Coordinates of C-alpha atoms and ligand atoms in Angstrom, one line a residue:
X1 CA 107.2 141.9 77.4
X2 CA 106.4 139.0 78.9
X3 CA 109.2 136.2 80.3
X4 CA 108.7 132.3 78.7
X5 CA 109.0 130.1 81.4
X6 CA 109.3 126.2 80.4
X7 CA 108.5 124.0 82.9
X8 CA 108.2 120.2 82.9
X9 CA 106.4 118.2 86.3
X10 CA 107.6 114.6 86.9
X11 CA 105.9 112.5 89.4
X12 CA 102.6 112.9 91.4
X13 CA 99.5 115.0 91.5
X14 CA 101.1 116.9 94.3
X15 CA 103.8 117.9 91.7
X16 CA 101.2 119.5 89.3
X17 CA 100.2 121.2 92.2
X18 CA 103.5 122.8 93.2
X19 CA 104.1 123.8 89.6
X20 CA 100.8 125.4 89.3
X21 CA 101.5 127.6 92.6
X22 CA 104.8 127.8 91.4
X23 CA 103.4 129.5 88.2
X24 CA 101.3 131.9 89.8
X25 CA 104.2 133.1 92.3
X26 CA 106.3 133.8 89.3
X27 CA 103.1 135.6 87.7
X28 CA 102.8 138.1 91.2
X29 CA 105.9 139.7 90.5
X30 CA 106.3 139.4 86.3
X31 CA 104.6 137.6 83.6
X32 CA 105.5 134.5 82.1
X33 CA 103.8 133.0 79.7
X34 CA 104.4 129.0 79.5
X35 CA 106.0 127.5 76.1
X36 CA 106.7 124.3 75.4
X37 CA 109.7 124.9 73.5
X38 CA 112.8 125.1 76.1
X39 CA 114.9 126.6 73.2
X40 CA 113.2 130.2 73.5
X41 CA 112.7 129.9 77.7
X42 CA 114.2 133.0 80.1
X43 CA 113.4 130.1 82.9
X44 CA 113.7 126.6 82.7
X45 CA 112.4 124.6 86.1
X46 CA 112.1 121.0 86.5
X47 CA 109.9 119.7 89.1
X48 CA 111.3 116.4 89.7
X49 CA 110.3 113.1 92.2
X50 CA 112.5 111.0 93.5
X51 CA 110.1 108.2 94.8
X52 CA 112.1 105.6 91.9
X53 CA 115.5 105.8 91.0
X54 CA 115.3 106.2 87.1
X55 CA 114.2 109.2 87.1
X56 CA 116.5 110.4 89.5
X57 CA 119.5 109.2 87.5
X58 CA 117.6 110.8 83.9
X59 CA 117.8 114.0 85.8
X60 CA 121.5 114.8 84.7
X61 CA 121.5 113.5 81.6
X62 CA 118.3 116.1 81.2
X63 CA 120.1 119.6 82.4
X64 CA 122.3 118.3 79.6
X65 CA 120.0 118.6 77.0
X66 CA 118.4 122.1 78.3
X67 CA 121.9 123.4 79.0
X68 CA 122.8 122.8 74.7
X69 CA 119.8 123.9 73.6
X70 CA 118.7 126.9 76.1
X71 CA 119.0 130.6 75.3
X72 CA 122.3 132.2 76.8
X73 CA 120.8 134.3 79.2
X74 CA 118.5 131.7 80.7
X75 CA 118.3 130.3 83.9
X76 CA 118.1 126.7 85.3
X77 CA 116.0 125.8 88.3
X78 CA 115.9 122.1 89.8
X79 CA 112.2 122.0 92.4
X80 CA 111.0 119.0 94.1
X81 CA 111.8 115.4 95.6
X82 CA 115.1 115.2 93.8
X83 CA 116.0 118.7 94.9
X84 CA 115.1 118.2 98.6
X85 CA 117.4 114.9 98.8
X86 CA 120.2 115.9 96.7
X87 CA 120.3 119.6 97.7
X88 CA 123.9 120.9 96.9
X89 CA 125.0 118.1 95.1
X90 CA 122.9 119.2 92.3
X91 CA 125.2 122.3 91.8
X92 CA 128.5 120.6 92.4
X93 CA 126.9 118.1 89.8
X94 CA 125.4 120.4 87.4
X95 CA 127.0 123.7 87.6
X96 CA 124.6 125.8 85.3
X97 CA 121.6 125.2 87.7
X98 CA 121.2 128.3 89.4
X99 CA 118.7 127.2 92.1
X100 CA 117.6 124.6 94.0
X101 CA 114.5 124.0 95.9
X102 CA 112.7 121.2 97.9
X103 CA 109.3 120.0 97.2
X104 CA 108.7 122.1 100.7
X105 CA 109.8 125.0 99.8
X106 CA 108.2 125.4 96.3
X107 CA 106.9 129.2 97.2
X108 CA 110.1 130.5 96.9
X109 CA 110.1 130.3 93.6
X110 CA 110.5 134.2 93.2
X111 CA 113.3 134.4 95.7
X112 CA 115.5 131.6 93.8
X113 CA 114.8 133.0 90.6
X114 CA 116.4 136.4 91.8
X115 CA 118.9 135.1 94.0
X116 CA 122.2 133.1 92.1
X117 CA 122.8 130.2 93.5
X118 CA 119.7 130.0 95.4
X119 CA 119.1 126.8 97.1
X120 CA 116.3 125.9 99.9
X121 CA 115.4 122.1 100.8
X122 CA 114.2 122.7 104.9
X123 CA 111.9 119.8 104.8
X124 CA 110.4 121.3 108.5
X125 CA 109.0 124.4 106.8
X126 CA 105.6 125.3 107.2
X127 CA 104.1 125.9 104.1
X128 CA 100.6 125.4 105.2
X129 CA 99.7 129.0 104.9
X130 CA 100.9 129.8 101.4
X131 CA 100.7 126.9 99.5
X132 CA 97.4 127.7 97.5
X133 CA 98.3 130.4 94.1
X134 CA 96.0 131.3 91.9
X135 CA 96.8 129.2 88.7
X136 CA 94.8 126.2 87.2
X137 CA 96.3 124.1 84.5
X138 CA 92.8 122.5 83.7
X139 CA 89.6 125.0 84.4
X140 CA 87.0 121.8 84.8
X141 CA 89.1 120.5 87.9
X142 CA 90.6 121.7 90.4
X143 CA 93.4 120.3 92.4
X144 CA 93.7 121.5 96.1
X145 CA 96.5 120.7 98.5
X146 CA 94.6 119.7 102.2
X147 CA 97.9 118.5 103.8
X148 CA 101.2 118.4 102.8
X149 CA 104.1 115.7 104.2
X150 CA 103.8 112.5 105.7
X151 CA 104.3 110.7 109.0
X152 CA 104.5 107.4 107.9
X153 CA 107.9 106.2 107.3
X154 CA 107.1 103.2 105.5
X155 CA 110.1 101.1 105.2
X156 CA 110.7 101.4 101.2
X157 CA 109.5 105.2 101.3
X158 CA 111.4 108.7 100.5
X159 CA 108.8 111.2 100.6
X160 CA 109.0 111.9 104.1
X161 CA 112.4 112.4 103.7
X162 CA 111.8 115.1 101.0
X163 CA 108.6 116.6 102.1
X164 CA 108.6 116.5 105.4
X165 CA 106.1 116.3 108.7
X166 CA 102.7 116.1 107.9
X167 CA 100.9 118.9 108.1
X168 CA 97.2 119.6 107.6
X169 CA 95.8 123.0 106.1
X170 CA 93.2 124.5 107.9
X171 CA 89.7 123.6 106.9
X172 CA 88.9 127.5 106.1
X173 CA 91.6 127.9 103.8
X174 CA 90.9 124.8 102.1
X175 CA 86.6 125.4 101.9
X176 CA 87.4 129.3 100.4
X177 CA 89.8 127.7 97.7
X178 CA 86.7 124.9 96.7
X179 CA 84.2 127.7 96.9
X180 CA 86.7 130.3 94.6
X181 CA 87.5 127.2 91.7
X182 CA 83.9 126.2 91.8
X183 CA 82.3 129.4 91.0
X184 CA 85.2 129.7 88.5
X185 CA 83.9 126.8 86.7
X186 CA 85.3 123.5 88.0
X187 CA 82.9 121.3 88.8
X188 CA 85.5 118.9 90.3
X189 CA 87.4 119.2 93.0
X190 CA 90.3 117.0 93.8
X191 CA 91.6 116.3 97.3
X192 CA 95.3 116.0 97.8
X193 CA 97.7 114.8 100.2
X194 CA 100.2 111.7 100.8
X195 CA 97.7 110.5 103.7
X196 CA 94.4 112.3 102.8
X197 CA 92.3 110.5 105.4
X198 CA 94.4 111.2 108.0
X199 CA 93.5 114.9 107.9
X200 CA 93.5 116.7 110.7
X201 CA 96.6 115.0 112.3
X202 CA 98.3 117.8 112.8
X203 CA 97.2 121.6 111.5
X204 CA 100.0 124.2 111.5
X205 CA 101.6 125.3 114.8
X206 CA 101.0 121.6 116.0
X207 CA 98.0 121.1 117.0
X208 CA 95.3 118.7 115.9
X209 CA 92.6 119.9 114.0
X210 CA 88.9 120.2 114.7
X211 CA 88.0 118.1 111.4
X212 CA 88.3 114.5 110.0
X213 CA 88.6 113.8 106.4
X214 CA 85.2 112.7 106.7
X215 CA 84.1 115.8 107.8
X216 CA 85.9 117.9 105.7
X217 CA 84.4 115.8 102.6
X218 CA 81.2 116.7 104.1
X219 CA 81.3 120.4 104.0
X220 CA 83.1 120.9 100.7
X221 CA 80.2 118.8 99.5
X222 CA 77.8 121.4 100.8
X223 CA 79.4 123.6 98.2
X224 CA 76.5 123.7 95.1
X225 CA 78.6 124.5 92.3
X226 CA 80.6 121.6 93.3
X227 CA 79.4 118.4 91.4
X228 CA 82.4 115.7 92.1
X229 CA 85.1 115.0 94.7
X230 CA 88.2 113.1 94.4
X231 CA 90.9 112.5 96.4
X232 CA 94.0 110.9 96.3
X233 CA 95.9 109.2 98.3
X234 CA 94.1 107.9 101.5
X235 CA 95.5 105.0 103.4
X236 CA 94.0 101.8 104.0
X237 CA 95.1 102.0 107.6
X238 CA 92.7 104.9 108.0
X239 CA 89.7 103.7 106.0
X240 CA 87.2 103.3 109.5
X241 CA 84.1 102.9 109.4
X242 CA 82.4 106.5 109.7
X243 CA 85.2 107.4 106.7
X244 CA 83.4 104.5 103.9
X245 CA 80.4 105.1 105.1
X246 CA 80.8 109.0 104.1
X247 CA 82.3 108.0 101.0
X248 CA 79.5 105.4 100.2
X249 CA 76.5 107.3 101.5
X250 CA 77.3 110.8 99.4
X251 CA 76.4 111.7 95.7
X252 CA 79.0 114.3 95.2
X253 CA 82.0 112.5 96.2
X254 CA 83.3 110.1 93.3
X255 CA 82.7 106.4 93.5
X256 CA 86.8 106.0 92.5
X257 CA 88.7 104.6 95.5
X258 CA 92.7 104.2 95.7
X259 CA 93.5 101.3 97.9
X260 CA 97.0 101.1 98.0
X261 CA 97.9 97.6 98.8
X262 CA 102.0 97.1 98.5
X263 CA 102.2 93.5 99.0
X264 CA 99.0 90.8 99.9
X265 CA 101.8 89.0 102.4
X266 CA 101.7 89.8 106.0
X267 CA 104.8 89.8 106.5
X268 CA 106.3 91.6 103.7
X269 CA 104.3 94.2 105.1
X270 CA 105.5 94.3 108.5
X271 CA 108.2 94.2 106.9
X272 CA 107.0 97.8 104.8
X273 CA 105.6 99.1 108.0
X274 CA 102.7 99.6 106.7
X275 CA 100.4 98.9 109.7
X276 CA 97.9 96.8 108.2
X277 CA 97.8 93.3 107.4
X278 CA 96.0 91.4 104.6
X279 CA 93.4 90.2 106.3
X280 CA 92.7 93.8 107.3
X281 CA 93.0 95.1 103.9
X282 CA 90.6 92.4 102.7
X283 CA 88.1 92.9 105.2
X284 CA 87.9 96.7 104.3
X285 CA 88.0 95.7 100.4
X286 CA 85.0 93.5 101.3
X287 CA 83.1 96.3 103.4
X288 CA 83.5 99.1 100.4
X289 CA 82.4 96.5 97.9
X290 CA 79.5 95.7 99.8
X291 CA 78.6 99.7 100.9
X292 CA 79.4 100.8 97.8
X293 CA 79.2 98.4 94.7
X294 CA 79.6 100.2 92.3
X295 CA 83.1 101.8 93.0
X296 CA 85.8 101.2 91.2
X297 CA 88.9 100.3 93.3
X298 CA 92.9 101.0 92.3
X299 CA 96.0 100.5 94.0
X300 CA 99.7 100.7 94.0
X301 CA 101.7 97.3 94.4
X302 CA 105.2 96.8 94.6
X303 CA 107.1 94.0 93.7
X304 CA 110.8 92.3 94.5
X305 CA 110.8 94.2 97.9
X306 CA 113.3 92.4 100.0
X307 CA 112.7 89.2 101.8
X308 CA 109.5 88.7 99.3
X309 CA 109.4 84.8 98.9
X310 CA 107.6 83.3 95.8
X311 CA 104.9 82.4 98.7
X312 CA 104.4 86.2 99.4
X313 CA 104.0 87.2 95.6
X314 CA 101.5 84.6 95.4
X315 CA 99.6 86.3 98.7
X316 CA 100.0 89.5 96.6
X317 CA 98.4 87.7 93.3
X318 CA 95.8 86.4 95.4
X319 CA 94.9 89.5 97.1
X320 CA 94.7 91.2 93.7
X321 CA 92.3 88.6 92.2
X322 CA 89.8 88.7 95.6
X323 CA 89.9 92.1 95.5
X324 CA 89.2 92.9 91.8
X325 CA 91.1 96.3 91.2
X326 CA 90.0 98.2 88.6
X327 CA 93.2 99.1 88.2
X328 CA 96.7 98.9 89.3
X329 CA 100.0 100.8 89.3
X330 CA 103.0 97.9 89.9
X331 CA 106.5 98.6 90.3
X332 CA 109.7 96.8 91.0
X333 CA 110.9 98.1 94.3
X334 CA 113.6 100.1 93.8
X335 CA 115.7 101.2 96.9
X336 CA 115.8 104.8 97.7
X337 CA 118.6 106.8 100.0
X338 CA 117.7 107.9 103.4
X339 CA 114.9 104.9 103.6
X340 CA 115.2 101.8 106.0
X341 CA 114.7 99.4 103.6
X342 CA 117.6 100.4 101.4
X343 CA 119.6 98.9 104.3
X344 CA 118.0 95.4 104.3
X345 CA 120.4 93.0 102.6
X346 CA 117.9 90.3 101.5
X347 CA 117.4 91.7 98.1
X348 CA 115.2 90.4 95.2
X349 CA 117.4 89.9 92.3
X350 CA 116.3 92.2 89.5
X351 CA 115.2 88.9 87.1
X352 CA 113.1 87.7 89.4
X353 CA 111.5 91.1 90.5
X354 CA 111.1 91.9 86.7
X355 CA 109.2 88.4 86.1
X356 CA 106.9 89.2 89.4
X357 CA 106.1 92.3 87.5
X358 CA 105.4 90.9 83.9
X359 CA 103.1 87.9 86.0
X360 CA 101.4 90.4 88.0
X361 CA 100.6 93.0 85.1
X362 CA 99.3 89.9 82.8
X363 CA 97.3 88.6 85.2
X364 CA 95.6 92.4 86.3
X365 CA 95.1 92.1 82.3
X366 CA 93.0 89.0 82.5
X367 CA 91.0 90.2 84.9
X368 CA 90.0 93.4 83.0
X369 CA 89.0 91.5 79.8
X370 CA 86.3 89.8 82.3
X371 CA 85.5 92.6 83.8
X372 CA 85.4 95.2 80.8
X373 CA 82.9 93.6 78.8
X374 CA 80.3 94.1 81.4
X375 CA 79.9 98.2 80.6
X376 CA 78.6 97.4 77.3
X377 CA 74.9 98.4 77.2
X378 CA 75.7 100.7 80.5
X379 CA 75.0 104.6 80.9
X380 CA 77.5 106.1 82.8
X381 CA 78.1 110.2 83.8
X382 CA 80.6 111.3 82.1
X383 CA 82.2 114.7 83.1
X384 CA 83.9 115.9 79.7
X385 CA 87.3 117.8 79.7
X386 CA 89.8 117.0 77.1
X387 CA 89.6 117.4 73.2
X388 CA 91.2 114.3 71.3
X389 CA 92.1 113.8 67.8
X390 CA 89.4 112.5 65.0
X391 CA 86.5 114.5 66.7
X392 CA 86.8 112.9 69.9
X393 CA 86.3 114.0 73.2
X394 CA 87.0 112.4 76.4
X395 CA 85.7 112.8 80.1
X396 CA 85.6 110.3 82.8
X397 CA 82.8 108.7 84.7
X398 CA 82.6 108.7 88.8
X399 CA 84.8 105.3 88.4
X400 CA 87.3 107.4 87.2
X401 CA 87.3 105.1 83.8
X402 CA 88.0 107.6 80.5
X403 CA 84.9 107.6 78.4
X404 CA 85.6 108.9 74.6
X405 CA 82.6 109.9 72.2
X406 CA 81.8 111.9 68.9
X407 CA 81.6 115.1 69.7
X408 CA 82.8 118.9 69.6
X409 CA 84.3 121.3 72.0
X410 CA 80.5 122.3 73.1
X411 CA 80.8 119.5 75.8
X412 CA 83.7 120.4 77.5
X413 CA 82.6 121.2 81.1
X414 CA 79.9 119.6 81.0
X415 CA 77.9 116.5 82.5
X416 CA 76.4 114.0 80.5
X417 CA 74.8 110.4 80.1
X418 CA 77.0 108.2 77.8
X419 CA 75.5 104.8 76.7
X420 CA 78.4 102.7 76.1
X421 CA 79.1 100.9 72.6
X422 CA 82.5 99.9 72.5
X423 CA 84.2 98.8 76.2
X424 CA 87.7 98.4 75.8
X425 CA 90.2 97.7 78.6
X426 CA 91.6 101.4 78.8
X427 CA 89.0 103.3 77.2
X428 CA 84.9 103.0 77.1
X429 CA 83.6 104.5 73.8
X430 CA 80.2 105.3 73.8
X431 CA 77.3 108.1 73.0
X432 CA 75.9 110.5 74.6
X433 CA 72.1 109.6 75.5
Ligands
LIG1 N1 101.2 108.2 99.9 C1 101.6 108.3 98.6 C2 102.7 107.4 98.2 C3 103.6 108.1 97.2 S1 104.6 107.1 96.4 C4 100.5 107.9 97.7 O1 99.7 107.0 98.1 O2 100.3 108.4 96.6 C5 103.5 106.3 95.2 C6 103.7 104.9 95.0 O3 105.0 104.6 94.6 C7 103.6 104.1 96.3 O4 102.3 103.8 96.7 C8 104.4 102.9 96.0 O5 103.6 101.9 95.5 C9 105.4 103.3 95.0 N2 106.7 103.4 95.6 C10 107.1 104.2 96.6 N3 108.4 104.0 96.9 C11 108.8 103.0 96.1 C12 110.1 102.3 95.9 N4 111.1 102.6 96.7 N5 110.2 101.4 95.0 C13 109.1 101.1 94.2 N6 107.9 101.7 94.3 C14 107.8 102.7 95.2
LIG2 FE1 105.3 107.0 101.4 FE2 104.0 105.4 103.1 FE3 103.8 108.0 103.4 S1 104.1 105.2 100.9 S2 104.1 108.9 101.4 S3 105.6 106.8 103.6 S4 102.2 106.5 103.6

């Protein structure tokens, strides 16, 4: 009979990924079927990140929970950012966890299931060979993994502490896997990496690759049965010329970019490392509007990092307001072990940083109720893939923006014109023309 495996996947796209290849690693050797009901699970995993410290310190508080309510016989397993920077701790701290392993070393999954005590967090491991099994969570998309780690270091940054180098897969193994989920059925294909546009850095073994991002975009659009390309997360540092003029110039890949910003103050982000400085950033904001008008633009921005003066959360308002995101993702900087920044002693004070945040989200929502208004009347493409309640069904346009209509399960998979009727700030509701 089949095993029941519950598994719940915090944090990025990367993490859906490694629970997905987790999933089908688990599946090579024995079935499991997934529940979401952690009282009748054999194996309970929780693919954690570790990029804010909230979730970090839920974590505990969590095994708890699945420890009271789990069946006798079944295990505990602890996967990702949180495992690869706690490592051991986890057992001293939670003694019914019976393995432990890093966001590198996901495809030992089978191995710590079978092994008590099992714990593996080698952030150096080269995982570029095996990191692709054959499980999809959603069949209209597929998410594939073109580089794993990151070099960057910036300042208030864990992953590369928990995932390592940055390593690029090779371009073969990464076309095959499109061409495979394409002929499946998925029609999308999503890019992922920390530093997507930086591919080619470094394949395994060391060396540098024969293909950019750009040209990598390039061939996997050459794949027919392959109607959109996303990707997420490039860096502004590496958005050159030949890389927006790719994204502009071709149909298939979506007109959705993620810019993300940090801070609009030069010297907050020196201070970040991030390599950039605003003027830069602005400049290539102004070069993709003008390319490529009609994509939409989001970005991550962090506030209450240390050293940020009122002045440089104004910079960061007034970057947000040339620049017109579509959307953002804000946070209040949290300090994170092994980082450089969680050594800097000029720190925010949490009122203040929490105020940023409030001023910064209210003003993103004033410039959404200008901007929304305008999609009213519009016809957008919308790529349909998730059934909601009331007869609704939602898909999203090349923007990325959700678009909700009438409809029945018929249109799931499919592409179609939607006129919109109803624009509202997180949702477009509309009809299909
Ligand atoms: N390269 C990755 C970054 C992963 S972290 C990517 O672009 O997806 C995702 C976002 O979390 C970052 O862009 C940053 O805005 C935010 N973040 C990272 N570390 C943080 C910290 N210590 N405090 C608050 N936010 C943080
Ligand atoms: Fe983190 Fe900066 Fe890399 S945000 S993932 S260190 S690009």
């Amino acid at each position: 009979m089949a095993k029941k495996l519950f598994l719940k996947t915090l944090g990025c796209a990367m993490n859906v990924r490694d629970s997905e290849h987790m999933i089908a690693e688990l599946n090579r050797i024995e079935r499991y079927d997934l529940t979401q009901d952690e009282s009748e699970a054999d194996l309970i995993i929780i693919n954690t990140c570790s990029v804010r410290e909230k979730p970090v310190n839920k974590l505990f508080s969590e095994i708890g929970q699945f420890v009271k309510q789990k069946k006798k016989s079944a295990k505990i397993g602890v996967c990702g950012c949180t495992a690869s920077h706690l490592g051991d701790e986890i057992f001293k701290r939670a003694p019914e966890v019976s393995f432990v392993l890093g966001a590198r070393n996901v495809s030992k999954i089978t191995q710590a299931v079978s092994t008590d005590k099992f714990l593996d967090i080698n952030i150096n491991y080269d995982e570029s060979k095996y990191a692709f099994g054959e499980f999809r969570q959603n069949p209209y998309k597929a998410y594939i993994n073109i580089s794993i780690g990151c070099d960057k270091k910036c300042a208030f940054c864990i992953v590369p502490h928990t995932r390592g180098d940055e390593i690029s897969i090779p371009h073969e193994i990464i076309l095959s896997e499109a061409e495979k989920a394409a002929k499946e059925g998925a029609k999308e294909i999503f890019l992922l990496g920390q530093n997507v546009n930086n591919y080619g850095r470094r394949v395994g073994g060391g060396k540098r690759g024969e293909m950019n991002f750009s040209q990598l975009l390039t061939l996997i659009s050459k794949i027919d049965e392959v109607k959109r390309i996303r990707f997420t997360s490039p860096h502004p540092l590496h958005m050159d010329d030949e890389f927006l003029e790719t994204f502009s110039s071709n149909p298939k890949i979506c007109k959705s970019m993620h810019m993300p910003l940090q801070s609009g103050s030069t010297q907050i982000l020196k201070s970040m490392r991030r390599g950039y400085t605003k003027e830069w950033f602005l400049e290539r904001a102004q070069k993709l509007r003008q390319m490529s008008p009609d994509t939409a633009i989001s970005t991550d921005i962090i506030v209450g990092f240390p050293g940020e003066s009122e002045e440089d959360f104004e910079d960061t308002m007034n970057v947000m307001e040339e620049v017109g995101f579509e959307q953002i993702f804000s946070f209040k900087y949290s300090a994170r072990p092994l980082t450089s920044a969680a050594q800097m002693t000029n720190i925010v004070d949490a009122k203040t940083a929490s105020s940023r945040l409030k001023k910064l989200q209210e003003r993103h929502a004033v410039l959404l109720d200008k901007m929304t208004p305008r999609y009213k009347e519009r016809v957008f493409e919308v790529y349909f893939e998730e059934l909601r309640e009331n007869g609704m069904i939602a898909g999203r346009t090349s923007q990325n923006f959700t678009v909700c209509v009438n409809g029945s399960e018929d249109l799931l998979g499919k592409i179609k014109n939607v006129k919109i009727t109803r624009p509202q700030r997180l949702i477009l509701y509309g009809q299909v023309v």
